[in-house]
Amino acid sequence: QVQLVESGGGAVQPGRSLRLSCAASGFSFSTYNMHWVRQAPGKGLEWVAVISNDGTYKYYAVSVKGRFTISRDSSKNTLFLQMNSLRTEDTAVYYCAREEYGFGDLLYQPPHYWGQGTLVSVSS
Amino acid sequence: QSALTQPPSVSGSPGQSVTISCTGTSSDVGTYNRVSWYQQSPGTAPKLIISEISNRPSGVPDRFSGSTSGNTASLTISGLQAEDEAEYYCSSYTTSSTLLFGGGTKLTVL
């Protein structure tokens, strides 16, 4: 079955960098568009970024554009989120998520299958 | 971009129906049929329960239904059950090539 396991979270100071990983299994990783979505403690969901199945196209939320980079390595079945210039407001649980159907148009299907998330805490 | 607008809370008794609204603009809910709804229980990842306004993924009971009218989407849960108590979020793609979520609605089953 679809499994998504995030890692790389932790405590970091403002202005520093962190790279999150999402290990995918149980499906053909290179077939699906993938998302990152975050949730600040006690707050709602906030979409972060999406990447096309082949890694060609990427879109970002305004709040992270220019600071975060989404990427993928199909040889390792892994999704990444490089987070630079971190701010206190980036503190959240970060989820990776897969769309339901493969080879789908970008910006059409919603995130369907979700991992359990990894916590990023930005504080001085 | 501001989040889609949802009521902070709704409540209902077992067996009743409740409707959660999700108000956006002509740049998101009003333009695309790409409105989805998620259910999230405390400490767990969100679960997709409605996609493309009214489609239920496999395994989601038909007690859950979705609709839209203009810039507002709605999720209706009929025959409320205790297990439906959770936080519910709507989402919509936007003309700015982003995905926007609502602020969330806490459903309490009385």
mmCIF file of C-alpha atoms in Angstrom:
data_model
loop_
_atom_site.group_PDB
_atom_site.id
_atom_site.type_symbol
_atom_site.label_atom_id
_atom_site.label_comp_id
_atom_site.label_asym_id
_atom_site.label_seq_id
_atom_site.Cartn_x
_atom_site.Cartn_y
_atom_site.Cartn_z
ATOM 1 C CA GLN A 1 0.000 0.000 0.000
ATOM 2 C CA VAL A 2 0.997 3.647 -0.313
ATOM 3 C CA GLN A 3 3.489 4.649 2.344
ATOM 4 C CA LEU A 4 4.977 8.097 2.835
ATOM 5 C CA VAL A 5 7.470 8.644 5.643
ATOM 6 C CA GLU A 6 8.779 12.130 6.360
ATOM 7 C CA SER A 7 12.050 12.824 8.153
ATOM 8 C CA GLY A 8 14.538 15.600 8.726
ATOM 9 C CA GLY A 9 12.521 17.778 11.063
ATOM 10 C CA GLY A 10 13.911 19.249 14.241
ATOM 11 C CA ALA A 11 14.769 22.418 16.085
ATOM 12 C CA VAL A 12 16.627 25.148 14.207
ATOM 13 C CA GLN A 13 17.411 28.821 14.728
ATOM 14 C CA PRO A 14 15.917 31.578 12.574
ATOM 15 C CA GLY A 15 17.877 32.194 9.401
ATOM 16 C CA ARG A 16 19.249 28.644 9.255
ATOM 17 C CA SER A 17 18.422 25.876 6.770
ATOM 18 C CA LEU A 18 16.874 22.428 6.977
ATOM 19 C CA ARG A 19 16.133 19.728 4.418
ATOM 20 C CA LEU A 20 13.130 17.474 4.777
ATOM 21 C CA SER A 21 12.814 14.095 3.088
ATOM 22 C CA CYS A 22 9.812 11.946 2.288
ATOM 23 C CA ALA A 23 10.482 8.287 1.514
ATOM 24 C CA ALA A 24 7.815 6.804 -0.735
ATOM 25 C CA SER A 25 6.969 3.128 -1.145
ATOM 26 C CA GLY A 26 4.164 0.895 -2.355
ATOM 27 C CA PHE A 27 3.706 2.674 -5.688
ATOM 28 C CA SER A 28 5.539 3.880 -8.778
ATOM 29 C CA PHE A 29 6.969 7.134 -7.398
ATOM 30 C CA SER A 30 7.871 8.665 -10.766
ATOM 31 C CA THR A 31 4.247 8.490 -11.879
ATOM 32 C CA TYR A 32 2.741 10.909 -9.363
ATOM 33 C CA ASN A 33 2.760 14.622 -8.636
ATOM 34 C CA MET A 34 3.760 15.247 -5.016
ATOM 35 C CA HIS A 35 2.963 17.989 -2.475
ATOM 36 C CA TRP A 36 4.239 19.435 0.775
ATOM 37 C CA VAL A 37 1.609 20.791 3.178
ATOM 38 C CA ARG A 38 2.282 22.188 6.641
ATOM 39 C CA GLN A 39 0.313 22.780 9.826
ATOM 40 C CA ALA A 40 1.452 25.146 12.553
ATOM 41 C CA PRO A 41 0.727 23.954 16.107
ATOM 42 C CA GLY A 42 -2.995 24.322 16.803
ATOM 43 C CA LYS A 43 -3.585 25.954 13.419
ATOM 44 C CA GLY A 44 -5.006 24.997 10.044
ATOM 45 C CA LEU A 45 -3.476 23.453 6.963
ATOM 46 C CA GLU A 46 -1.263 25.488 4.645
ATOM 47 C CA TRP A 47 -0.150 24.249 1.252
ATOM 48 C CA VAL A 48 3.577 24.722 0.630
ATOM 49 C CA ALA A 49 4.523 23.378 -2.796
ATOM 50 C CA VAL A 50 3.859 20.845 -5.549
ATOM 51 C CA ILE A 51 6.177 19.132 -8.027
ATOM 52 C CA SER A 52 5.230 17.329 -11.209
ATOM 53 C CA ASN A 53 5.828 13.603 -11.572
ATOM 54 C CA ASP A 54 8.974 14.136 -13.629
ATOM 55 C CA GLY A 55 10.271 17.044 -11.558
ATOM 56 C CA THR A 56 9.954 19.544 -14.400
ATOM 57 C CA TYR A 57 7.303 21.817 -12.963
ATOM 58 C CA LYS A 58 7.121 23.268 -9.464
ATOM 59 C CA TYR A 59 4.765 25.713 -7.777
ATOM 60 C CA TYR A 60 5.036 27.380 -4.384
ATOM 61 C CA ALA A 61 2.956 29.244 -1.855
ATOM 62 C CA VAL A 62 3.722 32.959 -1.725
ATOM 63 C CA SER A 63 4.864 32.596 1.887
ATOM 64 C CA VAL A 64 7.768 30.298 0.969
ATOM 65 C CA LYS A 65 8.612 31.267 -2.602
ATOM 66 C CA GLY A 66 12.286 32.112 -2.952
ATOM 67 C CA ARG A 67 13.190 30.433 0.350
ATOM 68 C CA PHE A 68 11.990 26.830 -0.102
ATOM 69 C CA THR A 69 12.770 24.412 -2.943
ATOM 70 C CA ILE A 70 10.866 21.235 -3.686
ATOM 71 C CA SER A 71 12.669 18.446 -5.536
ATOM 72 C CA ARG A 72 12.556 14.707 -6.053
ATOM 73 C CA ASP A 73 14.913 11.815 -6.729
ATOM 74 C CA SER A 74 13.087 9.014 -8.515
ATOM 75 C CA SER A 75 16.095 6.687 -8.233
ATOM 76 C CA LYS A 76 15.639 6.874 -4.453
ATOM 77 C CA ASN A 77 11.835 7.231 -4.408
ATOM 78 C CA THR A 78 12.270 10.318 -2.274
ATOM 79 C CA LEU A 79 10.722 13.780 -2.174
ATOM 80 C CA PHE A 80 12.645 16.688 -0.660
ATOM 81 C CA LEU A 81 11.959 20.142 0.712
ATOM 82 C CA GLN A 82 14.985 22.406 1.094
ATOM 83 C CA MET A 83 14.101 25.189 3.509
ATOM 84 C CA ASN A 84 16.406 28.204 3.689
ATOM 85 C CA SER A 85 16.211 31.457 5.653
ATOM 86 C CA LEU A 86 13.834 29.866 8.120
ATOM 87 C CA ARG A 87 11.529 32.084 10.168
ATOM 88 C CA THR A 88 9.678 31.469 13.402
ATOM 89 C CA GLU A 89 6.433 31.382 11.434
ATOM 90 C CA ASP A 90 7.709 28.327 9.524
ATOM 91 C CA THR A 91 7.282 26.272 12.699
ATOM 92 C CA ALA A 92 4.878 23.479 11.784
ATOM 93 C CA VAL A 93 4.346 19.815 11.112
ATOM 94 C CA TYR A 94 5.289 19.241 7.490
ATOM 95 C CA TYR A 95 3.391 16.576 5.561
ATOM 96 C CA CYS A 96 4.229 15.127 2.175
ATOM 97 C CA ALA A 97 1.298 13.944 0.112
ATOM 98 C CA ARG A 98 0.609 12.131 -3.137
ATOM 99 C CA GLU A 99 -2.152 12.684 -5.639
ATOM 100 C CA GLU A 100 -4.567 9.865 -6.381
ATOM 101 C CA TYR A 101 -3.963 9.325 -10.102
ATOM 102 C CA GLY A 102 -0.659 9.077 -11.908
ATOM 103 C CA PHE A 103 0.442 11.246 -14.817
ATOM 104 C CA GLY A 104 -2.152 13.805 -13.816
ATOM 105 C CA ASP A 105 -2.198 17.429 -14.864
ATOM 106 C CA LEU A 106 -0.531 19.665 -12.303
ATOM 107 C CA LEU A 107 -2.772 21.889 -10.172
ATOM 108 C CA TYR A 108 -5.782 19.672 -10.704
ATOM 109 C CA GLN A 109 -5.916 16.780 -8.238
ATOM 110 C CA PRO A 110 -5.808 17.471 -4.514
ATOM 111 C CA PRO A 111 -3.295 15.808 -2.175
ATOM 112 C CA HIS A 112 -4.782 12.373 -1.482
ATOM 113 C CA TYR A 113 -2.413 10.106 0.445
ATOM 114 C CA TRP A 114 -0.560 11.740 3.329
ATOM 115 C CA GLY A 115 2.397 10.827 5.494
ATOM 116 C CA GLN A 116 2.348 11.277 9.257
ATOM 117 C CA GLY A 117 4.423 14.435 9.173
ATOM 118 C CA THR A 118 7.664 15.734 10.642
ATOM 119 C CA LEU A 119 7.873 18.643 13.080
ATOM 120 C CA VAL A 120 10.019 21.673 12.308
ATOM 121 C CA SER A 121 10.545 24.117 15.153
ATOM 122 C CA VAL A 122 12.196 27.460 14.394
ATOM 123 C CA SER A 123 13.212 29.355 17.492
ATOM 124 C CA SER A 124 16.120 31.293 18.886
ATOM 125 C CA GLN B 1 -3.430 34.983 -0.193
ATOM 126 C CA SER B 2 -6.059 34.721 2.504
ATOM 127 C CA ALA B 3 -7.422 31.347 3.499
ATOM 128 C CA LEU B 4 -10.865 30.292 2.331
ATOM 129 C CA THR B 5 -13.488 31.243 4.922
ATOM 130 C CA GLN B 6 -15.065 28.524 7.031
ATOM 131 C CA PRO B 7 -17.124 28.813 10.236
ATOM 132 C CA PRO B 8 -14.930 28.012 13.250
ATOM 133 C CA SER B 9 -17.369 25.470 14.604
ATOM 134 C CA VAL B 10 -20.606 23.614 13.930
ATOM 135 C CA SER B 11 -22.478 21.046 15.965
ATOM 136 C CA GLY B 12 -25.271 18.534 15.646
ATOM 137 C CA SER B 13 -26.838 15.589 17.369
ATOM 138 C CA PRO B 14 -26.446 11.981 16.217
ATOM 139 C CA GLY B 15 -28.665 11.272 13.235
ATOM 140 C CA GLN B 16 -28.971 14.932 12.259
ATOM 141 C CA SER B 17 -27.436 16.679 9.250
ATOM 142 C CA VAL B 18 -24.911 19.500 9.345
ATOM 143 C CA THR B 19 -23.513 21.685 6.579
ATOM 144 C CA ILE B 20 -20.125 23.386 6.590
ATOM 145 C CA SER B 21 -19.605 26.303 4.236
ATOM 146 C CA CYS B 22 -16.396 27.369 2.514
ATOM 147 C CA THR B 23 -16.367 30.819 0.933
ATOM 148 C CA GLY B 24 -13.746 31.894 -1.561
ATOM 149 C CA THR B 25 -13.622 34.226 -4.521
ATOM 150 C CA SER B 26 -13.924 34.185 -8.281
ATOM 151 C CA SER B 27 -10.199 33.400 -8.338
ATOM 152 C CA ASP B 28 -10.596 30.035 -6.645
ATOM 153 C CA VAL B 29 -13.863 28.353 -5.590
ATOM 154 C CA GLY B 30 -15.864 30.343 -8.110
ATOM 155 C CA THR B 31 -13.674 29.410 -11.059
ATOM 156 C CA TYR B 32 -12.621 25.816 -10.680
ATOM 157 C CA ASN B 33 -14.440 22.572 -9.912
ATOM 158 C CA ARG B 34 -11.346 21.605 -7.925
ATOM 159 C CA VAL B 35 -12.776 22.006 -4.441
ATOM 160 C CA SER B 36 -11.908 19.281 -1.952
ATOM 161 C CA TRP B 37 -12.706 18.515 1.669
ATOM 162 C CA TYR B 38 -10.573 16.885 4.342
ATOM 163 C CA GLN B 39 -11.343 15.380 7.716
ATOM 164 C CA GLN B 40 -8.690 15.536 10.431
ATOM 165 C CA SER B 41 -8.842 13.969 13.863
ATOM 166 C CA PRO B 42 -6.420 15.170 16.584
ATOM 167 C CA GLY B 43 -2.870 13.942 16.119
ATOM 168 C CA THR B 44 -3.503 12.392 12.721
ATOM 169 C CA ALA B 45 -2.913 13.348 9.108
ATOM 170 C CA PRO B 46 -5.792 14.798 7.096
ATOM 171 C CA LYS B 47 -7.999 12.378 5.185
ATOM 172 C CA LEU B 48 -9.488 13.327 1.814
ATOM 173 C CA ILE B 49 -13.267 12.833 1.886
ATOM 174 C CA ILE B 50 -14.452 14.861 -1.119
ATOM 175 C CA SER B 51 -12.662 15.868 -4.335
ATOM 176 C CA GLU B 52 -13.791 17.860 -7.383
ATOM 177 C CA ILE B 53 -16.683 19.368 -5.424
ATOM 178 C CA SER B 54 -18.681 16.170 -4.913
ATOM 179 C CA ASN B 55 -16.649 13.027 -5.632
ATOM 180 C CA ARG B 56 -16.102 10.619 -2.748
ATOM 181 C CA PRO B 57 -12.905 8.562 -2.719
ATOM 182 C CA SER B 58 -13.276 4.859 -2.215
ATOM 183 C CA GLY B 59 -14.291 3.979 1.328
ATOM 184 C CA VAL B 60 -15.864 7.320 2.214
ATOM 185 C CA PRO B 61 -19.505 6.851 3.300
ATOM 186 C CA ASP B 62 -22.194 8.410 1.133
ATOM 187 C CA ARG B 63 -23.307 10.367 4.204
ATOM 188 C CA PHE B 64 -20.695 12.878 3.080
ATOM 189 C CA SER B 65 -21.642 15.058 0.129
ATOM 190 C CA GLY B 66 -20.368 18.250 -1.451
ATOM 191 C CA SER B 67 -21.721 21.036 -3.597
ATOM 192 C CA THR B 68 -20.953 24.567 -4.749
ATOM 193 C CA SER B 69 -22.890 27.717 -5.545
ATOM 194 C CA GLY B 70 -20.980 30.660 -6.907
ATOM 195 C CA ASN B 71 -17.973 31.351 -4.701
ATOM 196 C CA THR B 72 -19.159 29.106 -1.869
ATOM 197 C CA ALA B 73 -18.665 25.372 -1.467
ATOM 198 C CA SER B 74 -20.501 23.252 1.066
ATOM 199 C CA LEU B 75 -19.938 19.938 2.799
ATOM 200 C CA THR B 76 -23.020 18.191 4.148
ATOM 201 C CA ILE B 77 -22.813 15.312 6.582
ATOM 202 C CA SER B 78 -26.083 13.471 7.018
ATOM 203 C CA GLY B 79 -26.932 10.887 9.655
ATOM 204 C CA LEU B 80 -24.280 12.291 12.010
ATOM 205 C CA GLN B 81 -22.296 9.743 13.955
ATOM 206 C CA ALA B 82 -20.028 10.200 16.947
ATOM 207 C CA GLU B 83 -17.027 9.199 14.823
ATOM 208 C CA ASP B 84 -17.633 12.216 12.555
ATOM 209 C CA GLU B 85 -16.405 14.553 15.293
ATOM 210 C CA ALA B 86 -13.253 16.102 13.807
ATOM 211 C CA GLU B 87 -11.830 19.187 12.118
ATOM 212 C CA TYR B 88 -12.885 19.720 8.507
ATOM 213 C CA TYR B 89 -10.961 21.697 5.889
ATOM 214 C CA CYS B 90 -11.904 22.770 2.387
ATOM 215 C CA SER B 91 -9.368 23.471 -0.340
ATOM 216 C CA SER B 92 -9.347 24.917 -3.832
ATOM 217 C CA TYR B 93 -6.814 25.549 -6.539
ATOM 218 C CA THR B 94 -6.477 29.188 -7.499
ATOM 219 C CA THR B 95 -5.838 31.188 -10.652
ATOM 220 C CA SER B 96 -2.460 32.047 -9.121
ATOM 221 C CA SER B 97 -1.327 28.410 -9.457
ATOM 222 C CA THR B 98 -1.528 27.677 -5.767
ATOM 223 C CA LEU B 99 -3.660 25.495 -3.518
ATOM 224 C CA LEU B 100 -5.613 27.315 -0.824
ATOM 225 C CA PHE B 101 -7.068 25.758 2.319
ATOM 226 C CA GLY B 102 -9.880 26.990 4.507
ATOM 227 C CA GLY B 103 -9.241 27.884 8.119
ATOM 228 C CA GLY B 104 -10.956 24.731 9.360
ATOM 229 C CA THR B 105 -14.252 23.940 11.079
ATOM 230 C CA LYS B 106 -14.531 21.940 14.280
ATOM 231 C CA LEU B 107 -17.511 19.600 14.182
ATOM 232 C CA THR B 108 -18.896 18.602 17.547
ATOM 233 C CA VAL B 109 -21.374 15.735 17.796
ATOM 234 C CA LEU B 110 -23.563 16.494 20.782
#
